[in-house]
Amino acid sequence: MTTSRKSQVLFGEKFYKKDNICNICEKEKKLSVDHVPPQCCPPTKNRFISNLLYQMIGDKSFRPRSIQNGVTFKTICADCNNFLGRKYDKQLGELSRKIESFVESNLVLPDSFEVECQPNAVLRSILGHLLAAKTETDEVIIDKLIRPSVIDPSIPIHEDIHVFYWVYPYEETSIMRDFWMPSVRGSFQGGGLFNLIKFYPMAFLVTHQVVGGVGQV
Ligand SMILES: [Zn+2]
């Protein structure tokens, strides 16, 4: 990124759908604004939106900028939005604040460390916001696998859903939906579709096409 910090405009970035189909319950309803990251996550620094996001959601008019409030997607109905906030986001916020305290502590971070959290709610929060982070109504397989467990907390997360996660101590918020990545770098022999959601202080990579791996849940 080459944009100077002085020229950046401090506005939230908003994305809209052309139709009124909720990305989570798939009903036609008035859509509401979903915040990524959710507002209960640490309100750190300015966030810098990656041009990758614009490319992945098909917006070619990229203007790099720093914003304070993350990204907003007017893509889910108020019922689903409130449900995400009430059921899952609090746990993601708590975990984010714990990770933040490590990152901001000036300690040299070990390769891995343990943090107490409610992984089920954290994952459902991430998966729910991943569903929201799309401006098209489409039929991708992973969305179909994710939806039931986001809508109903009693339904287990589908066994094909794999989530990799790591500490992400950077200001840039980046969200990428449905991109293909080779299983061996530089090779096109095999690979899978991935989804990435990165915001200070954590990053999550989500796929339904990988078996095994470090960090898998
Ligand atoms: Zn809905």
PDB file of C-alpha atoms and ligand atoms in Angstrom:
ATOM      1  CA  MET A   1       0.000   0.000   0.000  1.00  0.00           C
ATOM      2  CA  THR A   2       1.404   3.340  -0.925  1.00  0.00           C
ATOM      3  CA  THR A   3      -1.293   5.717   0.238  1.00  0.00           C
ATOM      4  CA  SER A   4      -0.058   8.274   2.702  1.00  0.00           C
ATOM      5  CA  ARG A   5      -1.866   8.287   6.008  1.00  0.00           C
ATOM      6  CA  LYS A   6      -2.617  11.999   5.772  1.00  0.00           C
ATOM      7  CA  SER A   7      -4.850  11.622   2.750  1.00  0.00           C
ATOM      8  CA  GLN A   8      -7.003   8.869   4.173  1.00  0.00           C
ATOM      9  CA  VAL A   9     -10.647   9.538   4.797  1.00  0.00           C
ATOM     10  CA  LEU A  10     -12.106   8.293   8.065  1.00  0.00           C
ATOM     11  CA  PHE A  11     -15.400   6.853   6.919  1.00  0.00           C
ATOM     12  CA  GLY A  12     -16.728   3.346   7.313  1.00  0.00           C
ATOM     13  CA  GLU A  13     -16.865   1.353   4.111  1.00  0.00           C
ATOM     14  CA  LYS A  14     -20.342   0.151   3.196  1.00  0.00           C
ATOM     15  CA  PHE A  15     -21.429  -2.586   0.845  1.00  0.00           C
ATOM     16  CA  TYR A  16     -24.971  -3.217  -0.357  1.00  0.00           C
ATOM     17  CA  LYS A  17     -26.857  -5.966  -2.123  1.00  0.00           C
ATOM     18  CA  LYS A  18     -28.892  -5.391  -5.238  1.00  0.00           C
ATOM     19  CA  ASP A  19     -31.710  -7.588  -3.921  1.00  0.00           C
ATOM     20  CA  ASN A  20     -33.285  -7.867  -0.451  1.00  0.00           C
ATOM     21  CA  ILE A  21     -32.516 -11.534   0.213  1.00  0.00           C
ATOM     22  CA  CYS A  22     -30.933 -12.027   3.645  1.00  0.00           C
ATOM     23  CA  ASN A  23     -27.590 -13.830   3.261  1.00  0.00           C
ATOM     24  CA  ILE A  24     -28.275 -15.906   6.385  1.00  0.00           C
ATOM     25  CA  CYS A  25     -31.979 -16.918   6.462  1.00  0.00           C
ATOM     26  CA  GLU A  26     -32.419 -16.420   2.666  1.00  0.00           C
ATOM     27  CA  LYS A  27     -35.772 -14.702   3.194  1.00  0.00           C
ATOM     28  CA  GLU A  28     -36.696 -11.526   1.352  1.00  0.00           C
ATOM     29  CA  LYS A  29     -36.691  -8.868   4.059  1.00  0.00           C
ATOM     30  CA  LYS A  30     -35.567  -5.339   4.768  1.00  0.00           C
ATOM     31  CA  LEU A  31     -31.808  -5.638   5.172  1.00  0.00           C
ATOM     32  CA  SER A  32     -29.792  -4.223   8.034  1.00  0.00           C
ATOM     33  CA  VAL A  33     -26.143  -3.290   8.445  1.00  0.00           C
ATOM     34  CA  ASP A  34     -23.676  -5.893   9.694  1.00  0.00           C
ATOM     35  CA  HIS A  35     -20.340  -4.702  11.063  1.00  0.00           C
ATOM     36  CA  VAL A  36     -17.152  -6.638  10.340  1.00  0.00           C
ATOM     37  CA  PRO A  37     -15.545  -6.864  12.806  1.00  0.00           C
ATOM     38  CA  PRO A  38     -18.547  -6.697  15.154  1.00  0.00           C
ATOM     39  CA  GLN A  39     -18.673  -3.558  17.238  1.00  0.00           C
ATOM     40  CA  CYS A  40     -17.993  -5.474  20.448  1.00  0.00           C
ATOM     41  CA  CYS A  41     -14.448  -6.246  19.220  1.00  0.00           C
ATOM     42  CA  PRO A  42     -11.640  -3.961  20.415  1.00  0.00           C
ATOM     43  CA  PRO A  43     -11.995  -0.508  18.861  1.00  0.00           C
ATOM     44  CA  THR A  44      -8.321  -0.303  18.051  1.00  0.00           C
ATOM     45  CA  LYS A  45      -6.524   2.188  15.868  1.00  0.00           C
ATOM     46  CA  ASN A  46      -7.680   2.958  12.400  1.00  0.00           C
ATOM     47  CA  ARG A  47      -8.418   0.030  10.212  1.00  0.00           C
ATOM     48  CA  PHE A  48      -7.006  -0.139   6.734  1.00  0.00           C
ATOM     49  CA  ILE A  49      -9.172  -1.831   4.135  1.00  0.00           C
ATOM     50  CA  SER A  50      -7.326  -4.045   1.716  1.00  0.00           C
ATOM     51  CA  ASN A  51      -7.844  -3.693  -2.008  1.00  0.00           C
ATOM     52  CA  LEU A  52      -8.202  -7.484  -2.027  1.00  0.00           C
ATOM     53  CA  LEU A  53     -11.660  -7.041  -0.558  1.00  0.00           C
ATOM     54  CA  TYR A  54     -12.708  -4.828  -3.421  1.00  0.00           C
ATOM     55  CA  GLN A  55     -11.351  -7.272  -5.961  1.00  0.00           C
ATOM     56  CA  MET A  56     -13.011 -10.258  -4.332  1.00  0.00           C
ATOM     57  CA  ILE A  57     -16.445  -8.684  -4.161  1.00  0.00           C
ATOM     58  CA  GLY A  58     -16.143  -7.330  -7.668  1.00  0.00           C
ATOM     59  CA  ASP A  59     -15.759  -3.614  -6.957  1.00  0.00           C
ATOM     60  CA  LYS A  60     -13.049  -2.359  -9.297  1.00  0.00           C
ATOM     61  CA  SER A  61     -13.110   1.255  -8.160  1.00  0.00           C
ATOM     62  CA  PHE A  62     -10.571   0.721  -5.404  1.00  0.00           C
ATOM     63  CA  ARG A  63      -9.541   3.700  -3.334  1.00  0.00           C
ATOM     64  CA  PRO A  64      -7.280   2.641  -0.460  1.00  0.00           C
ATOM     65  CA  ARG A  65      -8.186   4.309   2.774  1.00  0.00           C
ATOM     66  CA  SER A  66      -8.063   3.947   6.494  1.00  0.00           C
ATOM     67  CA  ILE A  67     -11.272   3.785   8.455  1.00  0.00           C
ATOM     68  CA  GLN A  68     -12.209   3.574  12.089  1.00  0.00           C
ATOM     69  CA  ASN A  69     -15.226   1.353  12.077  1.00  0.00           C
ATOM     70  CA  GLY A  70     -14.290  -1.647   9.959  1.00  0.00           C
ATOM     71  CA  VAL A  71     -16.506  -2.663   7.064  1.00  0.00           C
ATOM     72  CA  THR A  72     -20.285  -2.762   6.941  1.00  0.00           C
ATOM     73  CA  PHE A  73     -22.405  -5.046   4.805  1.00  0.00           C
ATOM     74  CA  LYS A  74     -26.102  -4.294   4.371  1.00  0.00           C
ATOM     75  CA  THR A  75     -26.728  -7.914   3.517  1.00  0.00           C
ATOM     76  CA  ILE A  76     -28.625  -9.589   6.383  1.00  0.00           C
ATOM     77  CA  CYS A  77     -32.036  -8.988   7.937  1.00  0.00           C
ATOM     78  CA  ALA A  78     -32.439  -7.383  11.360  1.00  0.00           C
ATOM     79  CA  ASP A  79     -33.541 -10.675  12.933  1.00  0.00           C
ATOM     80  CA  CYS A  80     -30.401 -12.522  11.803  1.00  0.00           C
ATOM     81  CA  ASN A  81     -28.242  -9.519  12.650  1.00  0.00           C
ATOM     82  CA  ASN A  82     -29.618  -9.278  16.196  1.00  0.00           C
ATOM     83  CA  PHE A  83     -29.333 -13.021  16.615  1.00  0.00           C
ATOM     84  CA  LEU A  84     -25.628 -12.977  15.659  1.00  0.00           C
ATOM     85  CA  GLY A  85     -25.004 -10.126  18.058  1.00  0.00           C
ATOM     86  CA  ARG A  86     -26.918 -11.687  20.923  1.00  0.00           C
ATOM     87  CA  LYS A  87     -25.782 -15.305  20.585  1.00  0.00           C
ATOM     88  CA  TYR A  88     -22.226 -15.273  19.288  1.00  0.00           C
ATOM     89  CA  ASP A  89     -20.525 -11.889  18.952  1.00  0.00           C
ATOM     90  CA  LYS A  90     -19.936 -11.321  22.660  1.00  0.00           C
ATOM     91  CA  GLN A  91     -17.652 -14.373  22.812  1.00  0.00           C
ATOM     92  CA  LEU A  92     -15.722 -13.199  19.751  1.00  0.00           C
ATOM     93  CA  GLY A  93     -15.341  -9.791  21.395  1.00  0.00           C
ATOM     94  CA  GLU A  94     -14.071 -11.327  24.632  1.00  0.00           C
ATOM     95  CA  LEU A  95     -11.543 -13.502  22.823  1.00  0.00           C
ATOM     96  CA  SER A  96     -10.391 -10.538  20.719  1.00  0.00           C
ATOM     97  CA  ARG A  97      -9.790  -8.469  23.841  1.00  0.00           C
ATOM     98  CA  LYS A  98      -7.770 -11.283  25.442  1.00  0.00           C
ATOM     99  CA  ILE A  99      -5.632 -11.628  22.310  1.00  0.00           C
ATOM    100  CA  GLU A 100      -5.277  -7.860  22.184  1.00  0.00           C
ATOM    101  CA  SER A 101      -3.880  -7.836  25.718  1.00  0.00           C
ATOM    102  CA  PHE A 102      -1.145 -10.259  24.586  1.00  0.00           C
ATOM    103  CA  VAL A 103      -0.400  -8.298  21.438  1.00  0.00           C
ATOM    104  CA  GLU A 104      -0.233  -4.945  23.240  1.00  0.00           C
ATOM    105  CA  SER A 105       1.779  -6.238  26.188  1.00  0.00           C
ATOM    106  CA  ASN A 106       5.260  -5.771  24.650  1.00  0.00           C
ATOM    107  CA  LEU A 107       5.969  -9.409  25.460  1.00  0.00           C
ATOM    108  CA  VAL A 108       7.622 -11.494  22.782  1.00  0.00           C
ATOM    109  CA  LEU A 109       4.773 -13.744  21.707  1.00  0.00           C
ATOM    110  CA  PRO A 110       5.475 -17.481  21.824  1.00  0.00           C
ATOM    111  CA  ASP A 111       4.789 -19.586  18.715  1.00  0.00           C
ATOM    112  CA  SER A 112       1.536 -20.664  20.288  1.00  0.00           C
ATOM    113  CA  PHE A 113      -0.314 -19.924  23.501  1.00  0.00           C
ATOM    114  CA  GLU A 114      -3.572 -20.878  25.135  1.00  0.00           C
ATOM    115  CA  VAL A 115      -6.474 -18.538  25.703  1.00  0.00           C
ATOM    116  CA  GLU A 116      -9.689 -19.547  27.371  1.00  0.00           C
ATOM    117  CA  CYS A 117     -12.741 -18.937  25.203  1.00  0.00           C
ATOM    118  CA  GLN A 118     -16.014 -20.414  23.980  1.00  0.00           C
ATOM    119  CA  PRO A 119     -14.832 -21.728  20.610  1.00  0.00           C
ATOM    120  CA  ASN A 120     -18.271 -22.793  19.430  1.00  0.00           C
ATOM    121  CA  ALA A 121     -19.760 -19.317  19.763  1.00  0.00           C
ATOM    122  CA  VAL A 122     -16.605 -17.672  18.403  1.00  0.00           C
ATOM    123  CA  LEU A 123     -16.707 -19.865  15.307  1.00  0.00           C
ATOM    124  CA  ARG A 124     -20.432 -19.302  14.738  1.00  0.00           C
ATOM    125  CA  SER A 125     -19.848 -15.569  15.003  1.00  0.00           C
ATOM    126  CA  ILE A 126     -17.085 -15.707  12.379  1.00  0.00           C
ATOM    127  CA  LEU A 127     -19.132 -17.985  10.107  1.00  0.00           C
ATOM    128  CA  GLY A 128     -22.173 -15.704  10.410  1.00  0.00           C
ATOM    129  CA  HIS A 129     -20.203 -12.603   9.466  1.00  0.00           C
ATOM    130  CA  LEU A 130     -18.606 -14.528   6.636  1.00  0.00           C
ATOM    131  CA  LEU A 131     -22.095 -15.202   5.261  1.00  0.00           C
ATOM    132  CA  ALA A 132     -22.866 -11.492   5.584  1.00  0.00           C
ATOM    133  CA  ALA A 133     -19.688 -10.455   3.756  1.00  0.00           C
ATOM    134  CA  LYS A 134     -21.047 -10.958   0.271  1.00  0.00           C
ATOM    135  CA  THR A 135     -23.062  -8.658  -1.955  1.00  0.00           C
ATOM    136  CA  GLU A 136     -24.341 -11.332  -4.346  1.00  0.00           C
ATOM    137  CA  THR A 137     -27.056 -13.921  -3.735  1.00  0.00           C
ATOM    138  CA  ASP A 138     -25.411 -17.124  -4.925  1.00  0.00           C
ATOM    139  CA  GLU A 139     -25.345 -20.850  -4.327  1.00  0.00           C
ATOM    140  CA  VAL A 140     -21.837 -21.635  -3.096  1.00  0.00           C
ATOM    141  CA  ILE A 141     -21.571 -24.919  -1.212  1.00  0.00           C
ATOM    142  CA  ILE A 142     -19.839 -23.566   1.878  1.00  0.00           C
ATOM    143  CA  ASP A 143     -22.652 -21.082   2.572  1.00  0.00           C
ATOM    144  CA  LYS A 144     -25.162 -23.946   2.496  1.00  0.00           C
ATOM    145  CA  LEU A 145     -23.001 -25.911   4.953  1.00  0.00           C
ATOM    146  CA  ILE A 146     -22.582 -22.936   7.291  1.00  0.00           C
ATOM    147  CA  ARG A 147     -26.166 -21.592   7.423  1.00  0.00           C
ATOM    148  CA  PRO A 148     -27.907 -24.221   9.600  1.00  0.00           C
ATOM    149  CA  SER A 149     -25.379 -23.950  12.448  1.00  0.00           C
ATOM    150  CA  VAL A 150     -25.508 -20.143  12.427  1.00  0.00           C
ATOM    151  CA  ILE A 151     -29.306 -20.034  12.422  1.00  0.00           C
ATOM    152  CA  ASP A 152     -29.666 -22.712  15.130  1.00  0.00           C
ATOM    153  CA  PRO A 153     -27.021 -22.956  17.905  1.00  0.00           C
ATOM    154  CA  SER A 154     -28.177 -26.513  18.688  1.00  0.00           C
ATOM    155  CA  ILE A 155     -27.098 -27.742  15.240  1.00  0.00           C
ATOM    156  CA  PRO A 156     -23.417 -28.762  15.216  1.00  0.00           C
ATOM    157  CA  ILE A 157     -21.097 -26.939  12.827  1.00  0.00           C
ATOM    158  CA  HIS A 158     -20.852 -29.131   9.719  1.00  0.00           C
ATOM    159  CA  GLU A 159     -17.943 -31.569   9.952  1.00  0.00           C
ATOM    160  CA  ASP A 160     -16.580 -30.458   6.571  1.00  0.00           C
ATOM    161  CA  ILE A 161     -16.104 -26.892   7.774  1.00  0.00           C
ATOM    162  CA  HIS A 162     -12.492 -26.263   8.780  1.00  0.00           C
ATOM    163  CA  VAL A 163     -11.364 -23.065  10.422  1.00  0.00           C
ATOM    164  CA  PHE A 164      -7.704 -22.092  10.750  1.00  0.00           C
ATOM    165  CA  TYR A 165      -6.864 -19.153  12.945  1.00  0.00           C
ATOM    166  CA  TRP A 166      -3.873 -17.150  14.049  1.00  0.00           C
ATOM    167  CA  VAL A 167      -2.918 -13.931  15.801  1.00  0.00           C
ATOM    168  CA  TYR A 168      -3.088 -11.019  13.381  1.00  0.00           C
ATOM    169  CA  PRO A 169      -1.429  -7.977  14.978  1.00  0.00           C
ATOM    170  CA  TYR A 170      -1.976  -5.628  12.016  1.00  0.00           C
ATOM    171  CA  GLU A 171      -4.361  -2.775  11.379  1.00  0.00           C
ATOM    172  CA  GLU A 172      -5.545  -3.890   7.974  1.00  0.00           C
ATOM    173  CA  THR A 173      -9.005  -5.436   7.815  1.00  0.00           C
ATOM    174  CA  SER A 174      -9.295  -7.904   4.974  1.00  0.00           C
ATOM    175  CA  ILE A 175     -12.224 -10.071   3.932  1.00  0.00           C
ATOM    176  CA  MET A 176     -12.087 -12.405   0.953  1.00  0.00           C
ATOM    177  CA  ARG A 177     -14.869 -14.720  -0.135  1.00  0.00           C
ATOM    178  CA  ASP A 178     -14.688 -17.886  -2.228  1.00  0.00           C
ATOM    179  CA  PHE A 179     -11.173 -17.734  -3.620  1.00  0.00           C
ATOM    180  CA  TRP A 180      -9.185 -20.699  -4.931  1.00  0.00           C
ATOM    181  CA  MET A 181      -5.802 -21.591  -3.466  1.00  0.00           C
ATOM    182  CA  PRO A 182      -3.491 -24.472  -4.481  1.00  0.00           C
ATOM    183  CA  SER A 183      -2.645 -27.033  -1.806  1.00  0.00           C
ATOM    184  CA  VAL A 184       1.014 -26.766  -2.849  1.00  0.00           C
ATOM    185  CA  ARG A 185       2.217 -23.259  -3.556  1.00  0.00           C
ATOM    186  CA  GLY A 186       2.892 -22.741  -7.277  1.00  0.00           C
ATOM    187  CA  SER A 187       1.095 -25.949  -8.284  1.00  0.00           C
ATOM    188  CA  PHE A 188      -2.311 -26.128  -9.940  1.00  0.00           C
ATOM    189  CA  GLN A 189      -2.675 -29.876  -9.413  1.00  0.00           C
ATOM    190  CA  GLY A 190      -4.926 -29.589  -6.381  1.00  0.00           C
ATOM    191  CA  GLY A 191      -6.409 -26.984  -4.126  1.00  0.00           C
ATOM    192  CA  GLY A 192      -9.601 -25.707  -2.617  1.00  0.00           C
ATOM    193  CA  LEU A 193     -11.918 -22.776  -2.135  1.00  0.00           C
ATOM    194  CA  PHE A 194     -11.142 -20.595   0.859  1.00  0.00           C
ATOM    195  CA  ASN A 195     -12.574 -17.660   2.738  1.00  0.00           C
ATOM    196  CA  LEU A 196     -10.491 -15.250   4.750  1.00  0.00           C
ATOM    197  CA  ILE A 197     -11.502 -12.804   7.429  1.00  0.00           C
ATOM    198  CA  LYS A 198      -8.734 -10.789   9.078  1.00  0.00           C
ATOM    199  CA  PHE A 199      -9.135  -7.959  11.525  1.00  0.00           C
ATOM    200  CA  TYR A 200      -6.974  -6.879  14.412  1.00  0.00           C
ATOM    201  CA  PRO A 201      -6.064  -8.969  16.435  1.00  0.00           C
ATOM    202  CA  MET A 202      -7.133 -12.266  14.779  1.00  0.00           C
ATOM    203  CA  ALA A 203      -7.368 -13.897  11.368  1.00  0.00           C
ATOM    204  CA  PHE A 204      -9.568 -16.820  10.297  1.00  0.00           C
ATOM    205  CA  LEU A 205      -9.275 -18.960   7.172  1.00  0.00           C
ATOM    206  CA  VAL A 206     -12.378 -21.038   6.439  1.00  0.00           C
ATOM    207  CA  THR A 207     -12.774 -23.879   3.953  1.00  0.00           C
ATOM    208  CA  HIS A 208     -14.783 -27.055   3.405  1.00  0.00           C
ATOM    209  CA  GLN A 209     -12.204 -28.730   1.186  1.00  0.00           C
ATOM    210  CA  VAL A 210      -9.218 -29.486   3.403  1.00  0.00           C
ATOM    211  CA  VAL A 211      -8.606 -32.591   5.477  1.00  0.00           C
ATOM    212  CA  GLY A 212      -6.331 -32.275   8.509  1.00  0.00           C
ATOM    213  CA  GLY A 213      -3.954 -29.434   9.289  1.00  0.00           C
ATOM    214  CA  VAL A 214      -2.585 -27.369  12.137  1.00  0.00           C
ATOM    215  CA  GLY A 215      -5.098 -25.134  13.847  1.00  0.00           C
ATOM    216  CA  GLN A 216      -8.047 -27.106  12.559  1.00  0.00           C
ATOM    217  CA  VAL A 217     -11.217 -27.032  14.637  1.00  0.00           C
TER     218      VAL A 217
HETATM  219 ZN    ZN B   1     -32.234 -13.203   7.924  1.00  0.00          ZN
END
